[in-house]
Each structure stands twice: as structure tokens, then as C-alpha cells.
């Protein structure tokens, strides 16, 4: 396996690389049960998070992951930085490079910004979400979570139904890509305005929740309705959305009866994508996804090889 500098999307990863990351994440997760959770691989390395969009899970779990690998971590507060004085992205990156940053973790509302930065710096760049394009570490942690319930090859042939705002979702793009790469069948359900036509032909599209449940999914993956990315509303209202595409109390009864697992990348809109009771449903994996985010991000940081030294 050739060393890689950056993680920008799922498309460019081959199966061997995905399997390596998932396998590497396991011993890191095992560490979490120990009183000392820190290991030394990134001692002396510096990690910088550069988030131009809000985040709770991704930013904080990268910070925890990097610290557990013994790296030094700086979170650049974009809202309080010289970005607000008009500093360009590449000038900001040059500044960070001058501080000899080894890893830059970036989130931006525009697709392609992490790729632009990666071409400009010897630091390893990790895409923490760019526009509608990609969120590769979310996909990796989702796959790791799925492998915990269906170990190894048992994921092959399983069915995952992705529900909601697929059009605006970088999570749907990256997670559906990793699922199909690893032999999982993917179905999609959402308002016509939020399900793009240009999806791969093997991805089944359903018109109603009943049709989708008749497909007998093993997992329902709910997406957040991204109000902030919708110019004009894509559906009549939240109640209407909940009725047609939400995991309602009524649907939860069916889901429980069938033993279907539930995932969501967070943050959740209660009463829209799901009813409150889903959060305490015994097969709800949302908190597992968060915990697994740390282990998989540790594996990604461990795997990537910055070329900062080579530039000097
Ligand atoms: N899943 C996810 O990307 O969550 P945050 O926006 O909180 O990072």
C-alpha cells in the first residue's frame, strides 16, 4: 500500500486502504476502556483544525483523536481569526505552514476547498466536510459502526436505506460510496426535490416509506434536513416531512418489531427526521457513531503521511 498524504474523499480510496483504516481503528477503540487512553505515535506532531462551518462532533472528535495519539492540537477559531479581515484561504494556509503544522483538518461550505489546500501544502489535509461533496471520515466511522453489528464480510449483501435530504448531503454521498464499495446494498427515500437523479443505477429509489420498508432494510440511515443549504423550501413544512419521511412513533413500532438498526450522522432535528423515542431505541446507533468517530479518526491520522519535511 502506497503512503498517502491526504484524505479528501471516499472515491479515491481502494478497498485495501479502507480495510486498513477500519482494522487500525479497532485497537484504538479498545484503548478507550483503559484508564490511560493515550498512545505515542504522533508525539511532536502538530494538528490544526480549520472549520469555516460549525461542527460539534467532527471537530471535537478530531481534537480528542489527535490528543490520544499525543499530538499537539490547535483549533483555529475562524470567526475570531484574520479570515474576517479578508485573509484568503491560501494565505491562511501559508501562515499555518510557516508554523510547521503537520495536519490540517478543514471544513468549508464550498466543495473542493480541501483539495485546493492539499495541493498547496505539504501538511496532510483531511476533508472534514466540504459543501455537498464529501465527508470521508463520517463514511469511515459509519462503516466501522456497521461492521461492529455485522463483523467482517457479514456486511456484504446487507441493506441500508438512506432517508431524507440526499441532494444537499455530503454524508449521503460519502457513506453510500463506502457502503457500495464494500458490497452493501443502498436504497434511498426522500422528497422528490431532495433526491438527485444522478445517483448510481444500483442505488434503489423508493417513493414511500412503506415501499422502502417492504424492501426489508437492515439499517435505516436518517439524514438531517439541512435548512441552511435549501434556498427555497424543498417540502411544505416540518410536520409534513415528519409524516412522510420521518421515523415516527408508528414506524418505530414496525422498526423495533423487525429489529432494524437506526443511524444518523447528527445533529438530529427531533420531530422532523425522528420522534424522541428513537434516541432511546435499543438498536439506535447514534452514540456508537460518535464514539467510533474518535477511533476511526485516530486511524486516519495514524495512516496519513505528511510531506512537510520533504519541502524543506
Ligand atoms: N456528523 C457531523 O458532521 O456532525 P458535526 O456537524 O457536528 O461535525
PDB file of C-alpha atoms and ligand atoms in Angstrom:
ATOM      1  CA  UNK A   1       0.000   0.000   0.000  1.00  0.00           C
ATOM      2  CA  UNK A   2       1.494   3.379  -1.038  1.00  0.00           C
ATOM      3  CA  UNK A   3       1.592   6.083   1.643  1.00  0.00           C
ATOM      4  CA  UNK A   4      -0.968   8.860   1.253  1.00  0.00           C
ATOM      5  CA  UNK A   5      -0.652  12.489   2.252  1.00  0.00           C
ATOM      6  CA  UNK A   6      -4.331  13.482   2.269  1.00  0.00           C
ATOM      7  CA  UNK A   7      -7.826  12.134   2.817  1.00  0.00           C
ATOM      8  CA  UNK A   8     -10.179  14.117   0.593  1.00  0.00           C
ATOM      9  CA  UNK A   9     -12.961  11.719  -0.400  1.00  0.00           C
ATOM     10  CA  UNK A  10     -14.009   8.061  -0.437  1.00  0.00           C
ATOM     11  CA  UNK A  11     -13.875   7.658  -4.241  1.00  0.00           C
ATOM     12  CA  UNK A  12     -10.074   7.724  -4.321  1.00  0.00           C
ATOM     13  CA  UNK A  13      -9.654   5.064  -1.620  1.00  0.00           C
ATOM     14  CA  UNK A  14      -9.245   1.472  -2.689  1.00  0.00           C
ATOM     15  CA  UNK A  15     -10.624  -1.437  -0.696  1.00  0.00           C
ATOM     16  CA  UNK A  16      -7.235  -2.285   0.834  1.00  0.00           C
ATOM     17  CA  UNK A  17      -6.920   1.244   2.225  1.00  0.00           C
ATOM     18  CA  UNK A  18     -10.461   1.227   3.620  1.00  0.00           C
ATOM     19  CA  UNK A  19      -9.880  -2.167   5.246  1.00  0.00           C
ATOM     20  CA  UNK A  20      -6.571  -0.928   6.711  1.00  0.00           C
ATOM     21  CA  UNK A  21      -8.245   2.103   8.326  1.00  0.00           C
ATOM     22  CA  UNK A  22     -11.125   0.020   9.727  1.00  0.00           C
ATOM     23  CA  UNK A  23      -8.710  -2.596  11.084  1.00  0.00           C
ATOM     24  CA  UNK A  24      -6.420   0.027  12.606  1.00  0.00           C
ATOM     25  CA  UNK A  25      -9.353   1.744  14.334  1.00  0.00           C
ATOM     26  CA  UNK A  26     -10.197  -1.352  16.402  1.00  0.00           C
ATOM     27  CA  UNK A  27      -7.166  -1.356  18.766  1.00  0.00           C
ATOM     28  CA  UNK A  28      -7.627   2.393  19.178  1.00  0.00           C
ATOM     29  CA  UNK A  29     -11.228   1.801  20.234  1.00  0.00           C
ATOM     30  CA  UNK A  30     -10.080  -0.922  22.651  1.00  0.00           C
ATOM     31  CA  UNK A  31      -7.882   1.720  24.312  1.00  0.00           C
ATOM     32  CA  UNK A  32     -10.951   3.707  25.349  1.00  0.00           C
ATOM     33  CA  UNK A  33     -11.775   1.130  28.036  1.00  0.00           C
ATOM     34  CA  UNK A  34      -8.377   1.597  29.683  1.00  0.00           C
ATOM     35  CA  UNK A  35      -7.577   4.221  32.297  1.00  0.00           C
ATOM     36  CA  UNK A  36      -4.732   5.604  30.132  1.00  0.00           C
ATOM     37  CA  UNK A  37      -6.175   6.284  26.671  1.00  0.00           C
ATOM     38  CA  UNK A  38      -3.120   7.925  25.171  1.00  0.00           C
ATOM     39  CA  UNK A  39      -0.527   6.344  22.828  1.00  0.00           C
ATOM     40  CA  UNK A  40       2.619   7.968  21.384  1.00  0.00           C
ATOM     41  CA  UNK A  41       2.574   7.701  17.520  1.00  0.00           C
ATOM     42  CA  UNK A  42       2.047  11.441  16.851  1.00  0.00           C
ATOM     43  CA  UNK A  43       4.331  12.752  19.608  1.00  0.00           C
ATOM     44  CA  UNK A  44       5.881  16.040  18.438  1.00  0.00           C
ATOM     45  CA  UNK A  45       3.402  16.381  15.545  1.00  0.00           C
ATOM     46  CA  UNK A  46       1.019  19.328  15.261  1.00  0.00           C
ATOM     47  CA  UNK A  47      -2.614  19.133  14.190  1.00  0.00           C
ATOM     48  CA  UNK A  48      -4.672  22.166  13.305  1.00  0.00           C
ATOM     49  CA  UNK A  49      -8.437  22.267  12.858  1.00  0.00           C
ATOM     50  CA  UNK A  50      -9.708  24.891  10.429  1.00  0.00           C
ATOM     51  CA  UNK A  51     -13.516  24.916  10.409  1.00  0.00           C
ATOM     52  CA  UNK A  52     -15.240  27.561   8.293  1.00  0.00           C
ATOM     53  CA  UNK A  53     -18.607  25.918   9.129  1.00  0.00           C
ATOM     54  CA  UNK A  54     -19.997  24.934  12.557  1.00  0.00           C
ATOM     55  CA  UNK A  55     -19.382  21.464  13.967  1.00  0.00           C
ATOM     56  CA  UNK A  56     -19.784  19.661  17.272  1.00  0.00           C
ATOM     57  CA  UNK A  57     -18.922  16.008  16.585  1.00  0.00           C
ATOM     58  CA  UNK A  58     -16.303  16.189  13.832  1.00  0.00           C
ATOM     59  CA  UNK A  59     -14.181  18.996  15.253  1.00  0.00           C
ATOM     60  CA  UNK A  60     -14.214  17.764  18.836  1.00  0.00           C
ATOM     61  CA  UNK A  61     -13.620  14.118  17.898  1.00  0.00           C
ATOM     62  CA  UNK A  62     -10.635  15.073  15.731  1.00  0.00           C
ATOM     63  CA  UNK A  63      -9.270  17.008  18.698  1.00  0.00           C
ATOM     64  CA  UNK A  64      -9.750  14.065  21.048  1.00  0.00           C
ATOM     65  CA  UNK A  65      -8.312  11.660  18.446  1.00  0.00           C
ATOM     66  CA  UNK A  66      -5.194  13.747  17.874  1.00  0.00           C
ATOM     67  CA  UNK A  67      -4.614  14.221  21.618  1.00  0.00           C
ATOM     68  CA  UNK A  68      -4.990  10.469  22.239  1.00  0.00           C
ATOM     69  CA  UNK A  69      -2.213   9.987  19.656  1.00  0.00           C
ATOM     70  CA  UNK A  70      -0.090  12.505  21.646  1.00  0.00           C
ATOM     71  CA  UNK A  71      -0.158  15.257  19.002  1.00  0.00           C
ATOM     72  CA  UNK A  72      -0.311  18.958  19.849  1.00  0.00           C
ATOM     73  CA  UNK A  73      -3.646  20.391  18.706  1.00  0.00           C
ATOM     74  CA  UNK A  74      -4.703  23.926  17.850  1.00  0.00           C
ATOM     75  CA  UNK A  75      -8.263  24.843  16.952  1.00  0.00           C
ATOM     76  CA  UNK A  76      -8.241  27.942  14.787  1.00  0.00           C
ATOM     77  CA  UNK A  77     -11.353  29.948  15.649  1.00  0.00           C
ATOM     78  CA  UNK A  78     -12.193  31.110  12.135  1.00  0.00           C
ATOM     79  CA  UNK A  79     -14.831  33.597  13.361  1.00  0.00           C
ATOM     80  CA  UNK A  80     -12.171  35.309  15.510  1.00  0.00           C
ATOM     81  CA  UNK A  81      -9.306  34.999  13.024  1.00  0.00           C
ATOM     82  CA  UNK A  82      -7.924  37.229  10.284  1.00  0.00           C
ATOM     83  CA  UNK A  83     -10.287  35.448   7.901  1.00  0.00           C
ATOM     84  CA  UNK A  84     -12.885  38.044   8.936  1.00  0.00           C
ATOM     85  CA  UNK A  85     -10.408  40.767   7.855  1.00  0.00           C
ATOM     86  CA  UNK A  86     -10.417  39.279   4.368  1.00  0.00           C
ATOM     87  CA  UNK A  87      -7.395  36.927   4.530  1.00  0.00           C
ATOM     88  CA  UNK A  88      -7.630  34.378   1.710  1.00  0.00           C
ATOM     89  CA  UNK A  89      -7.773  30.638   2.367  1.00  0.00           C
ATOM     90  CA  UNK A  90      -4.350  30.062   0.804  1.00  0.00           C
ATOM     91  CA  UNK A  91      -2.753  32.923   2.745  1.00  0.00           C
ATOM     92  CA  UNK A  92      -4.179  31.399   5.929  1.00  0.00           C
ATOM     93  CA  UNK A  93      -2.698  28.041   4.918  1.00  0.00           C
ATOM     94  CA  UNK A  94       0.710  29.641   4.204  1.00  0.00           C
ATOM     95  CA  UNK A  95       0.608  31.114   7.707  1.00  0.00           C
ATOM     96  CA  UNK A  96      -0.178  27.709   9.217  1.00  0.00           C
ATOM     97  CA  UNK A  97       2.563  26.149   7.113  1.00  0.00           C
ATOM     98  CA  UNK A  98       5.053  28.672   8.488  1.00  0.00           C
ATOM     99  CA  UNK A  99       4.128  27.348  11.936  1.00  0.00           C
ATOM    100  CA  UNK A 100       5.108  23.887  10.655  1.00  0.00           C
ATOM    101  CA  UNK A 101       1.702  22.328  11.020  1.00  0.00           C
ATOM    102  CA  UNK A 102       1.728  18.629  10.073  1.00  0.00           C
ATOM    103  CA  UNK A 103      -2.027  18.016   9.679  1.00  0.00           C
ATOM    104  CA  UNK A 104      -4.762  20.449   8.642  1.00  0.00           C
ATOM    105  CA  UNK A 105      -8.336  19.331   9.180  1.00  0.00           C
ATOM    106  CA  UNK A 106     -10.655  21.513   7.162  1.00  0.00           C
ATOM    107  CA  UNK A 107     -14.393  22.038   6.811  1.00  0.00           C
ATOM    108  CA  UNK A 108     -15.758  24.549   4.311  1.00  0.00           C
ATOM    109  CA  UNK A 109     -19.123  25.324   2.731  1.00  0.00           C
ATOM    110  CA  UNK A 110     -17.575  25.224  -0.762  1.00  0.00           C
ATOM    111  CA  UNK A 111     -16.891  21.866  -2.413  1.00  0.00           C
ATOM    112  CA  UNK A 112     -13.250  21.449  -3.386  1.00  0.00           C
ATOM    113  CA  UNK A 113     -11.619  23.725  -0.808  1.00  0.00           C
ATOM    114  CA  UNK A 114      -9.796  20.817   0.967  1.00  0.00           C
ATOM    115  CA  UNK A 115      -8.415  19.676  -2.434  1.00  0.00           C
ATOM    116  CA  UNK A 116      -7.174  23.220  -3.131  1.00  0.00           C
ATOM    117  CA  UNK A 117      -5.423  23.357   0.250  1.00  0.00           C
ATOM    118  CA  UNK A 118      -3.953  19.862  -0.189  1.00  0.00           C
ATOM    119  CA  UNK A 119      -2.288  20.899  -3.454  1.00  0.00           C
ATOM    120  CA  UNK A 120      -0.839  23.953  -1.756  1.00  0.00           C
ATOM    121  CA  UNK A 121       0.748  22.410   1.335  1.00  0.00           C
ATOM    122  CA  UNK A 122       2.972  19.547   2.404  1.00  0.00           C
ATOM    123  CA  UNK A 123       0.815  19.095   5.500  1.00  0.00           C
ATOM    124  CA  UNK A 124      -1.647  16.222   5.426  1.00  0.00           C
ATOM    125  CA  UNK A 125      -5.106  17.608   4.687  1.00  0.00           C
ATOM    126  CA  UNK A 126      -8.213  15.833   5.920  1.00  0.00           C
ATOM    127  CA  UNK A 127     -11.579  16.832   4.498  1.00  0.00           C
ATOM    128  CA  UNK A 128     -13.953  17.266   7.441  1.00  0.00           C
ATOM    129  CA  UNK A 129     -16.843  18.124   5.100  1.00  0.00           C
ATOM    130  CA  UNK A 130     -16.909  20.367   2.010  1.00  0.00           C
ATOM    131  CA  UNK A 131     -20.217  21.665   0.651  1.00  0.00           C
ATOM    132  CA  UNK A 132     -22.345  18.900  -0.846  1.00  0.00           C
ATOM    133  CA  UNK A 133     -19.239  16.981  -1.909  1.00  0.00           C
ATOM    134  CA  UNK A 134     -17.692  14.696   0.703  1.00  0.00           C
ATOM    135  CA  UNK A 135     -17.299  13.831   4.387  1.00  0.00           C
ATOM    136  CA  UNK A 136     -14.934  10.845   4.228  1.00  0.00           C
ATOM    137  CA  UNK A 137     -14.313  10.339   7.949  1.00  0.00           C
ATOM    138  CA  UNK A 138     -18.087  10.211   8.542  1.00  0.00           C
ATOM    139  CA  UNK A 139     -18.291   7.417   5.959  1.00  0.00           C
ATOM    140  CA  UNK A 140     -15.428   5.535   7.605  1.00  0.00           C
ATOM    141  CA  UNK A 141     -16.947   5.777  11.077  1.00  0.00           C
ATOM    142  CA  UNK A 142     -20.327   4.700   9.672  1.00  0.00           C
ATOM    143  CA  UNK A 143     -18.721   1.637   8.086  1.00  0.00           C
ATOM    144  CA  UNK A 144     -16.835   0.844  11.293  1.00  0.00           C
ATOM    145  CA  UNK A 145     -20.141   1.068  13.212  1.00  0.00           C
ATOM    146  CA  UNK A 146     -21.852  -1.227  10.717  1.00  0.00           C
ATOM    147  CA  UNK A 147     -19.004  -3.735  10.990  1.00  0.00           C
ATOM    148  CA  UNK A 148     -19.496  -3.825  14.782  1.00  0.00           C
ATOM    149  CA  UNK A 149     -23.003  -5.211  14.297  1.00  0.00           C
ATOM    150  CA  UNK A 150     -22.177  -7.250  11.173  1.00  0.00           C
ATOM    151  CA  UNK A 151     -18.491  -8.231  11.592  1.00  0.00           C
ATOM    152  CA  UNK A 152     -16.183  -8.649   8.602  1.00  0.00           C
ATOM    153  CA  UNK A 153     -17.781  -9.904   5.414  1.00  0.00           C
ATOM    154  CA  UNK A 154     -21.196 -10.150   7.127  1.00  0.00           C
ATOM    155  CA  UNK A 155     -21.890  -6.584   5.927  1.00  0.00           C
ATOM    156  CA  UNK A 156     -21.867  -7.795   2.302  1.00  0.00           C
ATOM    157  CA  UNK A 157     -25.399  -8.054   0.933  1.00  0.00           C
ATOM    158  CA  UNK A 158     -26.924  -6.129   3.858  1.00  0.00           C
ATOM    159  CA  UNK A 159     -29.417  -3.381   3.023  1.00  0.00           C
ATOM    160  CA  UNK A 160     -29.113   0.223   4.165  1.00  0.00           C
ATOM    161  CA  UNK A 161     -31.956   2.648   3.490  1.00  0.00           C
ATOM    162  CA  UNK A 162     -30.807   6.298   3.425  1.00  0.00           C
ATOM    163  CA  UNK A 163     -33.707   8.656   4.155  1.00  0.00           C
ATOM    164  CA  UNK A 164     -34.017  12.384   3.685  1.00  0.00           C
ATOM    165  CA  UNK A 165     -32.159  15.287   2.171  1.00  0.00           C
ATOM    166  CA  UNK A 166     -29.831  13.380  -0.139  1.00  0.00           C
ATOM    167  CA  UNK A 167     -29.355  16.289  -2.538  1.00  0.00           C
ATOM    168  CA  UNK A 168     -27.550  18.510  -0.029  1.00  0.00           C
ATOM    169  CA  UNK A 169     -25.823  15.733   1.888  1.00  0.00           C
ATOM    170  CA  UNK A 170     -22.084  15.153   1.699  1.00  0.00           C
ATOM    171  CA  UNK A 171     -22.692  12.403   4.259  1.00  0.00           C
ATOM    172  CA  UNK A 172     -25.065  10.587   1.867  1.00  0.00           C
ATOM    173  CA  UNK A 173     -22.517  10.887  -0.951  1.00  0.00           C
ATOM    174  CA  UNK A 174     -19.568   9.550   1.061  1.00  0.00           C
ATOM    175  CA  UNK A 175     -21.423   6.954   3.127  1.00  0.00           C
ATOM    176  CA  UNK A 176     -23.320   5.499   0.150  1.00  0.00           C
ATOM    177  CA  UNK A 177     -19.998   5.289  -1.712  1.00  0.00           C
ATOM    178  CA  UNK A 178     -18.230   3.327   1.038  1.00  0.00           C
ATOM    179  CA  UNK A 179     -21.256   1.054   1.501  1.00  0.00           C
ATOM    180  CA  UNK A 180     -21.432   0.141  -2.184  1.00  0.00           C
ATOM    181  CA  UNK A 181     -17.642  -0.296  -2.384  1.00  0.00           C
ATOM    182  CA  UNK A 182     -17.914  -2.866   0.406  1.00  0.00           C
ATOM    183  CA  UNK A 183     -20.852  -4.761  -1.063  1.00  0.00           C
ATOM    184  CA  UNK A 184     -23.737  -3.249   0.942  1.00  0.00           C
ATOM    185  CA  UNK A 185     -26.992  -2.564  -0.963  1.00  0.00           C
ATOM    186  CA  UNK A 186     -28.207   1.017  -0.688  1.00  0.00           C
ATOM    187  CA  UNK A 187     -31.756   2.330  -1.108  1.00  0.00           C
ATOM    188  CA  UNK A 188     -32.801   5.979  -0.978  1.00  0.00           C
ATOM    189  CA  UNK A 189     -36.023   7.650   0.104  1.00  0.00           C
ATOM    190  CA  UNK A 190     -36.838  11.344   0.283  1.00  0.00           C
ATOM    191  CA  UNK A 191     -38.914  14.157  -1.166  1.00  0.00           C
ATOM    192  CA  UNK A 192     -38.542  14.249  -4.972  1.00  0.00           C
ATOM    193  CA  UNK A 193     -36.896  17.663  -4.657  1.00  0.00           C
ATOM    194  CA  UNK A 194     -34.188  16.260  -2.349  1.00  0.00           C
ATOM    195  CA  UNK A 195     -33.246  13.032  -4.175  1.00  0.00           C
ATOM    196  CA  UNK A 196     -30.933  13.762  -7.116  1.00  0.00           C
ATOM    197  CA  UNK A 197     -31.406  11.875 -10.384  1.00  0.00           C
ATOM    198  CA  UNK A 198     -27.668  11.409 -10.976  1.00  0.00           C
ATOM    199  CA  UNK A 199     -27.139   8.621  -8.450  1.00  0.00           C
ATOM    200  CA  UNK A 200     -25.573   5.251  -9.367  1.00  0.00           C
ATOM    201  CA  UNK A 201     -28.128   2.936 -11.049  1.00  0.00           C
ATOM    202  CA  UNK A 202     -27.675   0.174  -8.440  1.00  0.00           C
ATOM    203  CA  UNK A 203     -28.986   2.526  -5.761  1.00  0.00           C
ATOM    204  CA  UNK A 204     -32.727   1.846  -5.472  1.00  0.00           C
ATOM    205  CA  UNK A 205     -35.097   4.757  -5.109  1.00  0.00           C
ATOM    206  CA  UNK A 206     -38.349   4.406  -3.156  1.00  0.00           C
ATOM    207  CA  UNK A 207     -41.376   6.665  -3.382  1.00  0.00           C
ATOM    208  CA  UNK A 208     -42.916   5.958   0.036  1.00  0.00           C
ATOM    209  CA  UNK A 209     -41.714   4.792   3.451  1.00  0.00           C
ATOM    210  CA  UNK A 210     -43.994   1.740   3.158  1.00  0.00           C
ATOM    211  CA  UNK A 211     -42.345   0.718  -0.139  1.00  0.00           C
ATOM    212  CA  UNK A 212     -38.919   1.210   1.416  1.00  0.00           C
ATOM    213  CA  UNK A 213     -39.808  -0.908   4.484  1.00  0.00           C
ATOM    214  CA  UNK A 214     -41.144  -3.645   2.196  1.00  0.00           C
ATOM    215  CA  UNK A 215     -37.558  -3.842   0.769  1.00  0.00           C
ATOM    216  CA  UNK A 216     -36.621  -5.115   4.287  1.00  0.00           C
ATOM    217  CA  UNK A 217     -33.674  -2.857   5.139  1.00  0.00           C
ATOM    218  CA  UNK A 218     -31.289  -3.996   7.881  1.00  0.00           C
ATOM    219  CA  UNK A 219     -30.427  -0.388   8.732  1.00  0.00           C
ATOM    220  CA  UNK A 220     -32.261   2.913   8.326  1.00  0.00           C
ATOM    221  CA  UNK A 221     -29.841   5.820   7.987  1.00  0.00           C
ATOM    222  CA  UNK A 222     -31.671   9.091   8.647  1.00  0.00           C
ATOM    223  CA  UNK A 223     -30.190  12.316   7.310  1.00  0.00           C
ATOM    224  CA  UNK A 224     -30.528  15.737   8.837  1.00  0.00           C
ATOM    225  CA  UNK A 225     -32.768  18.151   6.969  1.00  0.00           C
ATOM    226  CA  UNK A 226     -30.285  20.865   6.047  1.00  0.00           C
ATOM    227  CA  UNK A 227     -32.401  24.010   6.179  1.00  0.00           C
ATOM    228  CA  UNK A 228     -29.262  26.137   5.862  1.00  0.00           C
ATOM    229  CA  UNK A 229     -28.486  24.694   2.404  1.00  0.00           C
ATOM    230  CA  UNK A 230     -32.007  24.970   0.962  1.00  0.00           C
ATOM    231  CA  UNK A 231     -32.596  28.249  -0.891  1.00  0.00           C
ATOM    232  CA  UNK A 232     -36.353  27.798  -1.333  1.00  0.00           C
ATOM    233  CA  UNK A 233     -38.054  25.227   0.941  1.00  0.00           C
ATOM    234  CA  UNK A 234     -37.920  21.745  -0.658  1.00  0.00           C
ATOM    235  CA  UNK A 235     -41.088  20.500   1.087  1.00  0.00           C
ATOM    236  CA  UNK A 236     -44.229  22.135   2.541  1.00  0.00           C
ATOM    237  CA  UNK A 237     -43.228  22.026   6.226  1.00  0.00           C
ATOM    238  CA  UNK A 238     -41.573  20.059   9.031  1.00  0.00           C
ATOM    239  CA  UNK A 239     -44.786  18.306  10.103  1.00  0.00           C
ATOM    240  CA  UNK A 240     -45.391  17.200   6.529  1.00  0.00           C
ATOM    241  CA  UNK A 241     -41.795  15.973   6.266  1.00  0.00           C
ATOM    242  CA  UNK A 242     -42.101  14.034   9.528  1.00  0.00           C
ATOM    243  CA  UNK A 243     -45.350  12.422   8.368  1.00  0.00           C
ATOM    244  CA  UNK A 244     -43.912  11.178   5.078  1.00  0.00           C
ATOM    245  CA  UNK A 245     -40.178  10.696   5.707  1.00  0.00           C
ATOM    246  CA  UNK A 246     -39.690  10.788   9.476  1.00  0.00           C
ATOM    247  CA  UNK A 247     -39.168   7.820  11.795  1.00  0.00           C
ATOM    248  CA  UNK A 248     -42.492   8.381  13.562  1.00  0.00           C
ATOM    249  CA  UNK A 249     -43.821   6.600  16.662  1.00  0.00           C
ATOM    250  CA  UNK A 250     -45.880   4.342  14.411  1.00  0.00           C
ATOM    251  CA  UNK A 251     -42.950   3.444  12.147  1.00  0.00           C
ATOM    252  CA  UNK A 252     -40.705   2.895  15.173  1.00  0.00           C
ATOM    253  CA  UNK A 253     -43.056   0.086  16.287  1.00  0.00           C
ATOM    254  CA  UNK A 254     -42.507  -1.644  12.931  1.00  0.00           C
ATOM    255  CA  UNK A 255     -38.754  -0.969  13.036  1.00  0.00           C
ATOM    256  CA  UNK A 256     -38.495  -2.464  16.539  1.00  0.00           C
ATOM    257  CA  UNK A 257     -40.544  -5.491  15.504  1.00  0.00           C
ATOM    258  CA  UNK A 258     -38.234  -6.134  12.559  1.00  0.00           C
ATOM    259  CA  UNK A 259     -35.039  -5.465  14.579  1.00  0.00           C
ATOM    260  CA  UNK A 260     -33.894  -2.747  12.158  1.00  0.00           C
ATOM    261  CA  UNK A 261     -30.877  -0.670  13.256  1.00  0.00           C
ATOM    262  CA  UNK A 262     -31.047   3.137  13.122  1.00  0.00           C
ATOM    263  CA  UNK A 263     -28.200   5.511  12.301  1.00  0.00           C
ATOM    264  CA  UNK A 264     -27.958   9.308  11.914  1.00  0.00           C
ATOM    265  CA  UNK A 265     -24.800  11.425  11.483  1.00  0.00           C
ATOM    266  CA  UNK A 266     -26.125  14.133  13.814  1.00  0.00           C
ATOM    267  CA  UNK A 267     -27.103  16.709  14.768  1.00  0.00           C
ATOM    268  CA  UNK A 268     -30.699  15.442  14.818  1.00  0.00           C
ATOM    269  CA  UNK A 269     -33.837  17.530  14.327  1.00  0.00           C
ATOM    270  CA  UNK A 270     -36.259  15.933  16.797  1.00  0.00           C
ATOM    271  CA  UNK A 271     -39.808  15.864  15.497  1.00  0.00           C
ATOM    272  CA  UNK A 272     -38.541  16.157  11.904  1.00  0.00           C
ATOM    273  CA  UNK A 273     -36.298  13.200  10.953  1.00  0.00           C
ATOM    274  CA  UNK A 274     -37.249  11.224  14.032  1.00  0.00           C
ATOM    275  CA  UNK A 275     -39.508  11.104  17.051  1.00  0.00           C
ATOM    276  CA  UNK A 276     -37.884  11.467  20.504  1.00  0.00           C
ATOM    277  CA  UNK A 277     -38.281   7.757  21.331  1.00  0.00           C
ATOM    278  CA  UNK A 278     -35.811   6.797  18.573  1.00  0.00           C
ATOM    279  CA  UNK A 279     -32.995   8.275  20.680  1.00  0.00           C
ATOM    280  CA  UNK A 280     -33.560   5.624  23.375  1.00  0.00           C
ATOM    281  CA  UNK A 281     -34.438   2.763  20.988  1.00  0.00           C
ATOM    282  CA  UNK A 282     -32.182  -0.201  21.820  1.00  0.00           C
ATOM    283  CA  UNK A 283     -30.964  -0.503  18.232  1.00  0.00           C
ATOM    284  CA  UNK A 284     -30.231   3.204  17.773  1.00  0.00           C
ATOM    285  CA  UNK A 285     -26.517   3.544  16.927  1.00  0.00           C
ATOM    286  CA  UNK A 286     -26.166   7.343  17.053  1.00  0.00           C
ATOM    287  CA  UNK A 287     -23.950   7.418  20.162  1.00  0.00           C
ATOM    288  CA  UNK A 288     -21.896   4.479  18.844  1.00  0.00           C
ATOM    289  CA  UNK A 289     -21.255   6.517  15.695  1.00  0.00           C
ATOM    290  CA  UNK A 290     -19.929   9.387  17.823  1.00  0.00           C
ATOM    291  CA  UNK A 291     -17.622   7.139  19.868  1.00  0.00           C
ATOM    292  CA  UNK A 292     -16.419   5.339  16.746  1.00  0.00           C
ATOM    293  CA  UNK A 293     -15.652   8.712  15.179  1.00  0.00           C
ATOM    294  CA  UNK A 294     -12.731   9.087  17.585  1.00  0.00           C
ATOM    295  CA  UNK A 295     -11.276   5.640  16.849  1.00  0.00           C
ATOM    296  CA  UNK A 296     -11.589   5.960  13.061  1.00  0.00           C
ATOM    297  CA  UNK A 297     -10.135   9.485  13.086  1.00  0.00           C
ATOM    298  CA  UNK A 298      -7.208   8.195  15.159  1.00  0.00           C
ATOM    299  CA  UNK A 299      -6.699   5.525  12.486  1.00  0.00           C
ATOM    300  CA  UNK A 300      -6.788   8.134   9.702  1.00  0.00           C
ATOM    301  CA  UNK A 301      -4.273  10.399  11.453  1.00  0.00           C
ATOM    302  CA  UNK A 302      -2.039   7.392  12.118  1.00  0.00           C
ATOM    303  CA  UNK A 303      -2.263   6.275   8.457  1.00  0.00           C
ATOM    304  CA  UNK A 304      -1.601   9.569   6.624  1.00  0.00           C
ATOM    305  CA  UNK A 305       1.971  10.680   5.989  1.00  0.00           C
ATOM    306  CA  UNK A 306       2.592  14.447   5.804  1.00  0.00           C
ATOM    307  CA  UNK A 307       5.367  15.522   3.440  1.00  0.00           C
ATOM    308  CA  UNK A 308       6.185  18.688   5.334  1.00  0.00           C
ATOM    309  CA  UNK A 309       9.830  17.670   5.893  1.00  0.00           C
ATOM    310  CA  UNK A 310      10.320  16.936   2.190  1.00  0.00           C
ATOM    311  CA  UNK A 311       9.529  20.506   1.293  1.00  0.00           C
ATOM    312  CA  UNK A 312      12.383  21.959   3.332  1.00  0.00           C
TER     313      UNK A 312
HETATM  314  N1  LIG B   1     -21.826  14.463  11.614  1.00  0.00           N
HETATM  315  C1  LIG B   1     -21.262  15.676  11.635  1.00  0.00           C
HETATM  316  O1  LIG B   1     -20.519  16.069  10.711  1.00  0.00           O
HETATM  317  O2  LIG B   1     -21.576  16.412  12.733  1.00  0.00           O
HETATM  318  P1  LIG B   1     -20.996  17.856  13.088  1.00  0.00           P
HETATM  319  O3  LIG B   1     -21.542  18.825  12.070  1.00  0.00           O
HETATM  320  O4  LIG B   1     -21.442  18.145  14.488  1.00  0.00           O
HETATM  321  O5  LIG B   1     -19.497  17.773  12.977  1.00  0.00           O
END
